[in-house]
């Protein structure tokens, strides 16, 4: 079993695994949401290990176990499992998400006034919010609040976000590459999932998610599950994916890739042939798969 998508930590397992693993307890898990902009997800209860992925504000979870300040969670979006700080999730009532941040980054304002200098916090692309109502310029939203927050009297804050920075969950975007291009220049971060920092598979997942395309979290999973494999020599087109061992990139146009990569330490464009030659020269082999995600 792949530990990344198997809701079992050696003690506690999800009910769906009865008969498949030996556990002290089998649980459904508590419904919860993420209360911070980006939240690191680890394979164990220790920050001494490499981060697997990140969760974003407002994302829905199941908490299977709390242990010494940590929470073992399963993300509803893609089934990814791991440990995060218990302070970064809440099981208190929060209105269900209706919209997602579609801009690279936005802010939650205390009042619907661009000149208000006190802002709530930065909200990254992909963060999910409940919108109560909108004007031409502003959306009044519910932002999930931490259980131990001292300046709130319910499970969320009411804040104001520029309406143009949000998109309804029921209104997917048409072009995953256009979504990913908004993150051009974003610093490379292993396991990163949004505008503060992102890796190759995070960039692909962000583009797919905002376009309503189911997408797993890591590049090896995306290699197995995303798109239709094309025969060698097929001319690339915008929206295709190119895979190498441990890496994935969008095709931005027939001659250019868009990818988050360590060579640039950022999301960057790179000529396809240059990337193929560079990756081969550094010892990481040839393209292992060319896939078409969009018809």
mmCIF file of C-alpha atoms in Angstrom, residues 9-244:
data_model
loop_
_atom_site.group_PDB
_atom_site.id
_atom_site.type_symbol
_atom_site.label_atom_id
_atom_site.label_comp_id
_atom_site.label_asym_id
_atom_site.label_seq_id
_atom_site.Cartn_x
_atom_site.Cartn_y
_atom_site.Cartn_z
ATOM 1 C CA UNK A 9 -0.618 5.399 10.616
ATOM 2 C CA UNK A 10 0.245 2.161 12.392
ATOM 3 C CA UNK A 11 -2.308 2.690 15.161
ATOM 4 C CA UNK A 12 -5.426 4.192 13.634
ATOM 5 C CA UNK A 13 -6.990 3.399 10.264
ATOM 6 C CA UNK A 14 -9.987 4.529 8.290
ATOM 7 C CA UNK A 15 -13.038 2.249 8.392
ATOM 8 C CA UNK A 16 -12.543 1.405 4.714
ATOM 9 C CA UNK A 17 -9.365 -0.527 5.613
ATOM 10 C CA UNK A 18 -11.031 -3.076 7.901
ATOM 11 C CA UNK A 19 -9.769 -6.517 6.922
ATOM 12 C CA UNK A 20 -6.805 -5.031 5.048
ATOM 13 C CA UNK A 21 -4.617 -3.756 7.907
ATOM 14 C CA UNK A 22 -4.223 -4.444 11.605
ATOM 15 C CA UNK A 23 -4.993 -1.355 13.686
ATOM 16 C CA UNK A 24 -5.869 -0.481 17.270
ATOM 17 C CA UNK A 25 -8.860 1.533 16.085
ATOM 18 C CA UNK A 26 -10.854 1.975 12.886
ATOM 19 C CA UNK A 27 -12.545 5.371 12.585
ATOM 20 C CA UNK A 28 -14.518 7.456 10.122
ATOM 21 C CA UNK A 29 -12.597 10.553 11.215
ATOM 22 C CA UNK A 30 -13.788 14.025 12.150
ATOM 23 C CA UNK A 31 -14.720 16.437 9.390
ATOM 24 C CA UNK A 32 -12.373 19.414 9.468
ATOM 25 C CA UNK A 33 -10.981 22.287 7.421
ATOM 26 C CA UNK A 34 -7.579 23.944 7.151
ATOM 27 C CA UNK A 35 -7.363 27.300 8.960
ATOM 28 C CA UNK A 36 -4.049 28.636 7.639
ATOM 29 C CA UNK A 37 -2.934 29.780 4.189
ATOM 30 C CA UNK A 38 -0.550 26.908 3.495
ATOM 31 C CA UNK A 39 -0.076 24.022 5.919
ATOM 32 C CA UNK A 40 2.771 21.537 5.654
ATOM 33 C CA UNK A 41 1.955 17.823 5.531
ATOM 34 C CA UNK A 42 4.571 15.377 6.844
ATOM 35 C CA UNK A 43 4.947 11.577 6.684
ATOM 36 C CA UNK A 44 5.430 11.378 10.476
ATOM 37 C CA UNK A 45 4.944 13.433 13.640
ATOM 38 C CA UNK A 46 8.211 15.268 13.101
ATOM 39 C CA UNK A 47 9.366 18.302 11.171
ATOM 40 C CA UNK A 48 12.785 16.661 10.945
ATOM 41 C CA UNK A 49 11.593 14.754 7.845
ATOM 42 C CA UNK A 50 10.991 16.094 4.353
ATOM 43 C CA UNK A 51 7.602 17.673 3.753
ATOM 44 C CA UNK A 52 5.345 15.573 1.524
ATOM 45 C CA UNK A 53 2.868 18.198 0.323
ATOM 46 C CA UNK A 54 0.882 21.190 1.554
ATOM 47 C CA UNK A 55 -2.772 21.783 2.341
ATOM 48 C CA UNK A 56 -4.478 25.112 1.631
ATOM 49 C CA UNK A 57 -6.822 27.311 3.629
ATOM 50 C CA UNK A 58 -10.401 26.038 3.599
ATOM 51 C CA UNK A 59 -9.602 22.585 2.187
ATOM 52 C CA UNK A 60 -11.761 19.806 3.605
ATOM 53 C CA UNK A 61 -10.161 16.981 5.588
ATOM 54 C CA UNK A 62 -10.851 14.003 7.776
ATOM 55 C CA UNK A 63 -8.876 13.968 11.036
ATOM 56 C CA UNK A 64 -8.260 10.346 11.981
ATOM 57 C CA UNK A 65 -6.128 10.929 15.076
ATOM 58 C CA UNK A 66 -4.785 13.671 17.337
ATOM 59 C CA UNK A 67 -1.458 12.967 19.008
ATOM 60 C CA UNK A 68 0.784 15.290 21.034
ATOM 61 C CA UNK A 69 -0.101 18.443 19.114
ATOM 62 C CA UNK A 70 -0.278 16.710 15.736
ATOM 63 C CA UNK A 71 -3.224 15.646 13.597
ATOM 64 C CA UNK A 72 -3.194 12.675 11.229
ATOM 65 C CA UNK A 73 -5.385 13.735 8.314
ATOM 66 C CA UNK A 74 -6.706 12.637 4.959
ATOM 67 C CA UNK A 75 -7.333 15.337 2.340
ATOM 68 C CA UNK A 76 -10.729 15.085 0.669
ATOM 69 C CA UNK A 77 -9.384 16.608 -2.567
ATOM 70 C CA UNK A 78 -6.953 13.847 -3.506
ATOM 71 C CA UNK A 79 -6.848 11.373 -0.596
ATOM 72 C CA UNK A 80 -3.344 12.418 0.467
ATOM 73 C CA UNK A 81 -2.588 11.423 4.067
ATOM 74 C CA UNK A 82 -0.106 12.710 6.598
ATOM 75 C CA UNK A 83 0.599 14.664 9.751
ATOM 76 C CA UNK A 84 0.158 18.380 10.312
ATOM 77 C CA UNK A 85 -0.011 20.678 13.316
ATOM 78 C CA UNK A 86 -3.334 20.234 15.112
ATOM 79 C CA UNK A 87 -3.511 24.043 15.427
ATOM 80 C CA UNK A 88 -3.824 24.322 11.658
ATOM 81 C CA UNK A 89 -7.130 22.450 11.393
ATOM 82 C CA UNK A 90 -10.517 22.933 13.018
ATOM 83 C CA UNK A 91 -13.537 20.679 13.413
ATOM 84 C CA UNK A 92 -15.795 23.574 14.412
ATOM 85 C CA UNK A 93 -18.653 24.585 12.143
ATOM 86 C CA UNK A 94 -17.513 26.609 9.161
ATOM 87 C CA UNK A 95 -19.832 27.413 6.229
ATOM 88 C CA UNK A 96 -18.978 25.194 3.278
ATOM 89 C CA UNK A 97 -16.647 26.613 0.642
ATOM 90 C CA UNK A 98 -18.312 28.135 -2.420
ATOM 91 C CA UNK A 99 -15.336 29.847 -4.078
ATOM 92 C CA UNK A 100 -11.609 29.459 -4.557
ATOM 93 C CA UNK A 101 -8.884 32.104 -4.806
ATOM 94 C CA UNK A 102 -8.008 32.211 -8.511
ATOM 95 C CA UNK A 103 -5.512 35.078 -8.344
ATOM 96 C CA UNK A 104 -1.885 34.332 -7.554
ATOM 97 C CA UNK A 105 -2.395 35.896 -4.112
ATOM 98 C CA UNK A 106 -4.987 38.075 -2.410
ATOM 99 C CA UNK A 107 -5.740 39.618 0.977
ATOM 100 C CA UNK A 108 -8.583 39.402 3.449
ATOM 101 C CA UNK A 109 -9.562 42.906 4.532
ATOM 102 C CA UNK A 110 -11.246 43.903 7.776
ATOM 103 C CA UNK A 111 -13.482 46.337 5.882
ATOM 104 C CA UNK A 112 -14.431 46.667 2.187
ATOM 105 C CA UNK A 113 -11.884 49.436 1.702
ATOM 106 C CA UNK A 114 -8.603 49.135 -0.220
ATOM 107 C CA UNK A 115 -7.058 51.841 1.981
ATOM 108 C CA UNK A 116 -7.582 49.890 5.192
ATOM 109 C CA UNK A 117 -4.031 49.059 6.199
ATOM 110 C CA UNK A 118 -4.950 46.339 8.696
ATOM 111 C CA UNK A 119 -5.461 43.191 6.695
ATOM 112 C CA UNK A 120 -6.339 39.736 7.928
ATOM 113 C CA UNK A 121 -3.688 37.699 6.107
ATOM 114 C CA UNK A 122 -2.486 36.732 2.672
ATOM 115 C CA UNK A 123 -4.682 34.156 0.949
ATOM 116 C CA UNK A 124 -2.877 31.993 -1.640
ATOM 117 C CA UNK A 125 -4.153 30.718 -4.962
ATOM 118 C CA UNK A 126 -6.330 27.662 -4.363
ATOM 119 C CA UNK A 127 -7.534 28.712 -0.890
ATOM 120 C CA UNK A 128 -11.245 27.982 -0.441
ATOM 121 C CA UNK A 129 -13.770 30.378 1.101
ATOM 122 C CA UNK A 130 -17.495 30.677 1.657
ATOM 123 C CA UNK A 131 -18.935 33.782 -0.018
ATOM 124 C CA UNK A 132 -21.968 35.275 1.728
ATOM 125 C CA UNK A 133 -22.625 38.027 -0.815
ATOM 126 C CA UNK A 134 -20.833 40.261 -3.313
ATOM 127 C CA UNK A 135 -20.863 43.803 -4.642
ATOM 128 C CA UNK A 136 -19.244 44.979 -7.868
ATOM 129 C CA UNK A 137 -15.872 45.022 -6.138
ATOM 130 C CA UNK A 138 -16.001 43.052 -2.893
ATOM 131 C CA UNK A 139 -16.961 39.604 -1.654
ATOM 132 C CA UNK A 140 -17.916 39.160 2.005
ATOM 133 C CA UNK A 141 -16.472 35.804 2.970
ATOM 134 C CA UNK A 142 -16.078 33.359 5.836
ATOM 135 C CA UNK A 143 -12.430 32.569 6.586
ATOM 136 C CA UNK A 144 -11.985 29.489 8.842
ATOM 137 C CA UNK A 145 -10.470 30.356 12.230
ATOM 138 C CA UNK A 146 -8.238 28.289 14.494
ATOM 139 C CA UNK A 147 -9.940 26.777 17.519
ATOM 140 C CA UNK A 148 -7.630 28.669 19.902
ATOM 141 C CA UNK A 149 -7.865 32.050 18.154
ATOM 142 C CA UNK A 150 -8.434 34.769 20.735
ATOM 143 C CA UNK A 151 -10.188 37.392 18.609
ATOM 144 C CA UNK A 152 -13.165 35.498 17.198
ATOM 145 C CA UNK A 153 -16.465 34.326 18.635
ATOM 146 C CA UNK A 154 -17.339 31.546 16.162
ATOM 147 C CA UNK A 155 -15.595 29.084 13.888
ATOM 148 C CA UNK A 156 -14.766 31.699 11.260
ATOM 149 C CA UNK A 157 -13.994 35.347 10.603
ATOM 150 C CA UNK A 158 -16.034 37.526 8.292
ATOM 151 C CA UNK A 159 -13.652 39.358 5.974
ATOM 152 C CA UNK A 160 -13.693 41.091 2.596
ATOM 153 C CA UNK A 161 -11.803 39.898 -0.480
ATOM 154 C CA UNK A 162 -11.667 41.539 -3.936
ATOM 155 C CA UNK A 163 -14.403 39.759 -5.874
ATOM 156 C CA UNK A 164 -12.253 39.607 -9.010
ATOM 157 C CA UNK A 165 -9.760 37.388 -7.148
ATOM 158 C CA UNK A 166 -12.318 34.620 -6.557
ATOM 159 C CA UNK A 167 -14.013 32.052 -8.775
ATOM 160 C CA UNK A 168 -16.972 29.829 -7.912
ATOM 161 C CA UNK A 169 -16.215 26.153 -7.388
ATOM 162 C CA UNK A 170 -19.038 25.440 -9.818
ATOM 163 C CA UNK A 171 -17.325 27.513 -12.544
ATOM 164 C CA UNK A 172 -14.091 25.721 -13.513
ATOM 165 C CA UNK A 173 -11.551 27.498 -15.665
ATOM 166 C CA UNK A 174 -10.922 26.274 -19.230
ATOM 167 C CA UNK A 175 -7.109 26.266 -19.480
ATOM 168 C CA UNK A 176 -4.868 24.659 -16.834
ATOM 169 C CA UNK A 177 -1.762 26.187 -18.387
ATOM 170 C CA UNK A 178 -3.236 29.693 -18.077
ATOM 171 C CA UNK A 179 -3.884 28.980 -14.393
ATOM 172 C CA UNK A 180 -0.305 27.777 -13.917
ATOM 173 C CA UNK A 181 1.109 30.776 -15.800
ATOM 174 C CA UNK A 182 -0.177 33.050 -13.021
ATOM 175 C CA UNK A 183 2.456 31.393 -10.831
ATOM 176 C CA UNK A 184 5.349 32.274 -13.154
ATOM 177 C CA UNK A 185 8.351 33.225 -11.004
ATOM 178 C CA UNK A 186 7.010 31.519 -7.870
ATOM 179 C CA UNK A 187 9.944 30.093 -5.873
ATOM 180 C CA UNK A 188 10.531 26.363 -6.133
ATOM 181 C CA UNK A 189 9.619 24.527 -2.915
ATOM 182 C CA UNK A 190 9.769 20.751 -2.536
ATOM 183 C CA UNK A 191 6.207 19.646 -1.754
ATOM 184 C CA UNK A 192 4.876 23.189 -2.216
ATOM 185 C CA UNK A 193 1.330 23.617 -3.419
ATOM 186 C CA UNK A 194 0.691 27.315 -3.998
ATOM 187 C CA UNK A 195 1.968 30.845 -4.561
ATOM 188 C CA UNK A 196 4.364 31.075 -1.572
ATOM 189 C CA UNK A 197 6.274 28.125 -3.059
ATOM 190 C CA UNK A 198 5.512 25.237 -5.396
ATOM 191 C CA UNK A 199 7.061 22.177 -7.029
ATOM 192 C CA UNK A 200 6.474 20.511 -10.394
ATOM 193 C CA UNK A 201 3.565 18.301 -9.334
ATOM 194 C CA UNK A 202 2.033 21.092 -7.252
ATOM 195 C CA UNK A 203 1.965 23.311 -10.335
ATOM 196 C CA UNK A 204 0.228 20.611 -12.366
ATOM 197 C CA UNK A 205 -2.273 19.913 -9.595
ATOM 198 C CA UNK A 206 -3.086 23.620 -9.223
ATOM 199 C CA UNK A 207 -3.783 23.989 -12.939
ATOM 200 C CA UNK A 208 -5.945 20.883 -12.994
ATOM 201 C CA UNK A 209 -7.825 21.632 -9.784
ATOM 202 C CA UNK A 210 -8.926 25.107 -10.852
ATOM 203 C CA UNK A 211 -10.135 23.567 -14.127
ATOM 204 C CA UNK A 212 -12.150 20.856 -12.391
ATOM 205 C CA UNK A 213 -9.805 18.043 -13.458
ATOM 206 C CA UNK A 214 -9.194 15.439 -10.716
ATOM 207 C CA UNK A 215 -5.469 15.268 -10.064
ATOM 208 C CA UNK A 216 -3.315 13.376 -7.556
ATOM 209 C CA UNK A 217 -0.598 15.125 -5.601
ATOM 210 C CA UNK A 218 2.752 13.702 -6.735
ATOM 211 C CA UNK A 219 4.332 13.370 -10.169
ATOM 212 C CA UNK A 220 4.542 9.550 -10.093
ATOM 213 C CA UNK A 221 0.804 9.406 -9.352
ATOM 214 C CA UNK A 222 0.132 11.940 -12.115
ATOM 215 C CA UNK A 223 2.254 9.812 -14.472
ATOM 216 C CA UNK A 224 -0.069 6.859 -13.827
ATOM 217 C CA UNK A 225 -3.402 8.655 -13.781
ATOM 218 C CA UNK A 226 -3.467 11.862 -15.810
ATOM 219 C CA UNK A 227 -4.429 12.168 -19.438
ATOM 220 C CA UNK A 228 -4.052 9.933 -22.480
ATOM 221 C CA UNK A 229 -0.599 8.634 -23.392
ATOM 222 C CA UNK A 230 0.509 9.778 -26.845
ATOM 223 C CA UNK A 231 2.730 7.834 -29.254
ATOM 224 C CA UNK A 232 6.408 8.872 -29.444
ATOM 225 C CA UNK A 233 6.894 11.649 -31.951
ATOM 226 C CA UNK A 234 3.434 13.182 -31.476
ATOM 227 C CA UNK A 235 3.779 16.975 -31.874
ATOM 228 C CA UNK A 236 3.227 18.599 -28.452
ATOM 229 C CA UNK A 237 0.434 21.087 -27.983
ATOM 230 C CA UNK A 238 -0.574 23.483 -25.227
ATOM 231 C CA UNK A 239 -1.960 21.631 -22.221
ATOM 232 C CA UNK A 240 0.027 18.428 -22.775
ATOM 233 C CA UNK A 241 2.186 17.003 -20.011
ATOM 234 C CA UNK A 242 5.776 15.809 -20.374
ATOM 235 C CA UNK A 243 7.090 13.397 -17.737
ATOM 236 C CA UNK A 244 10.559 12.380 -16.656
#
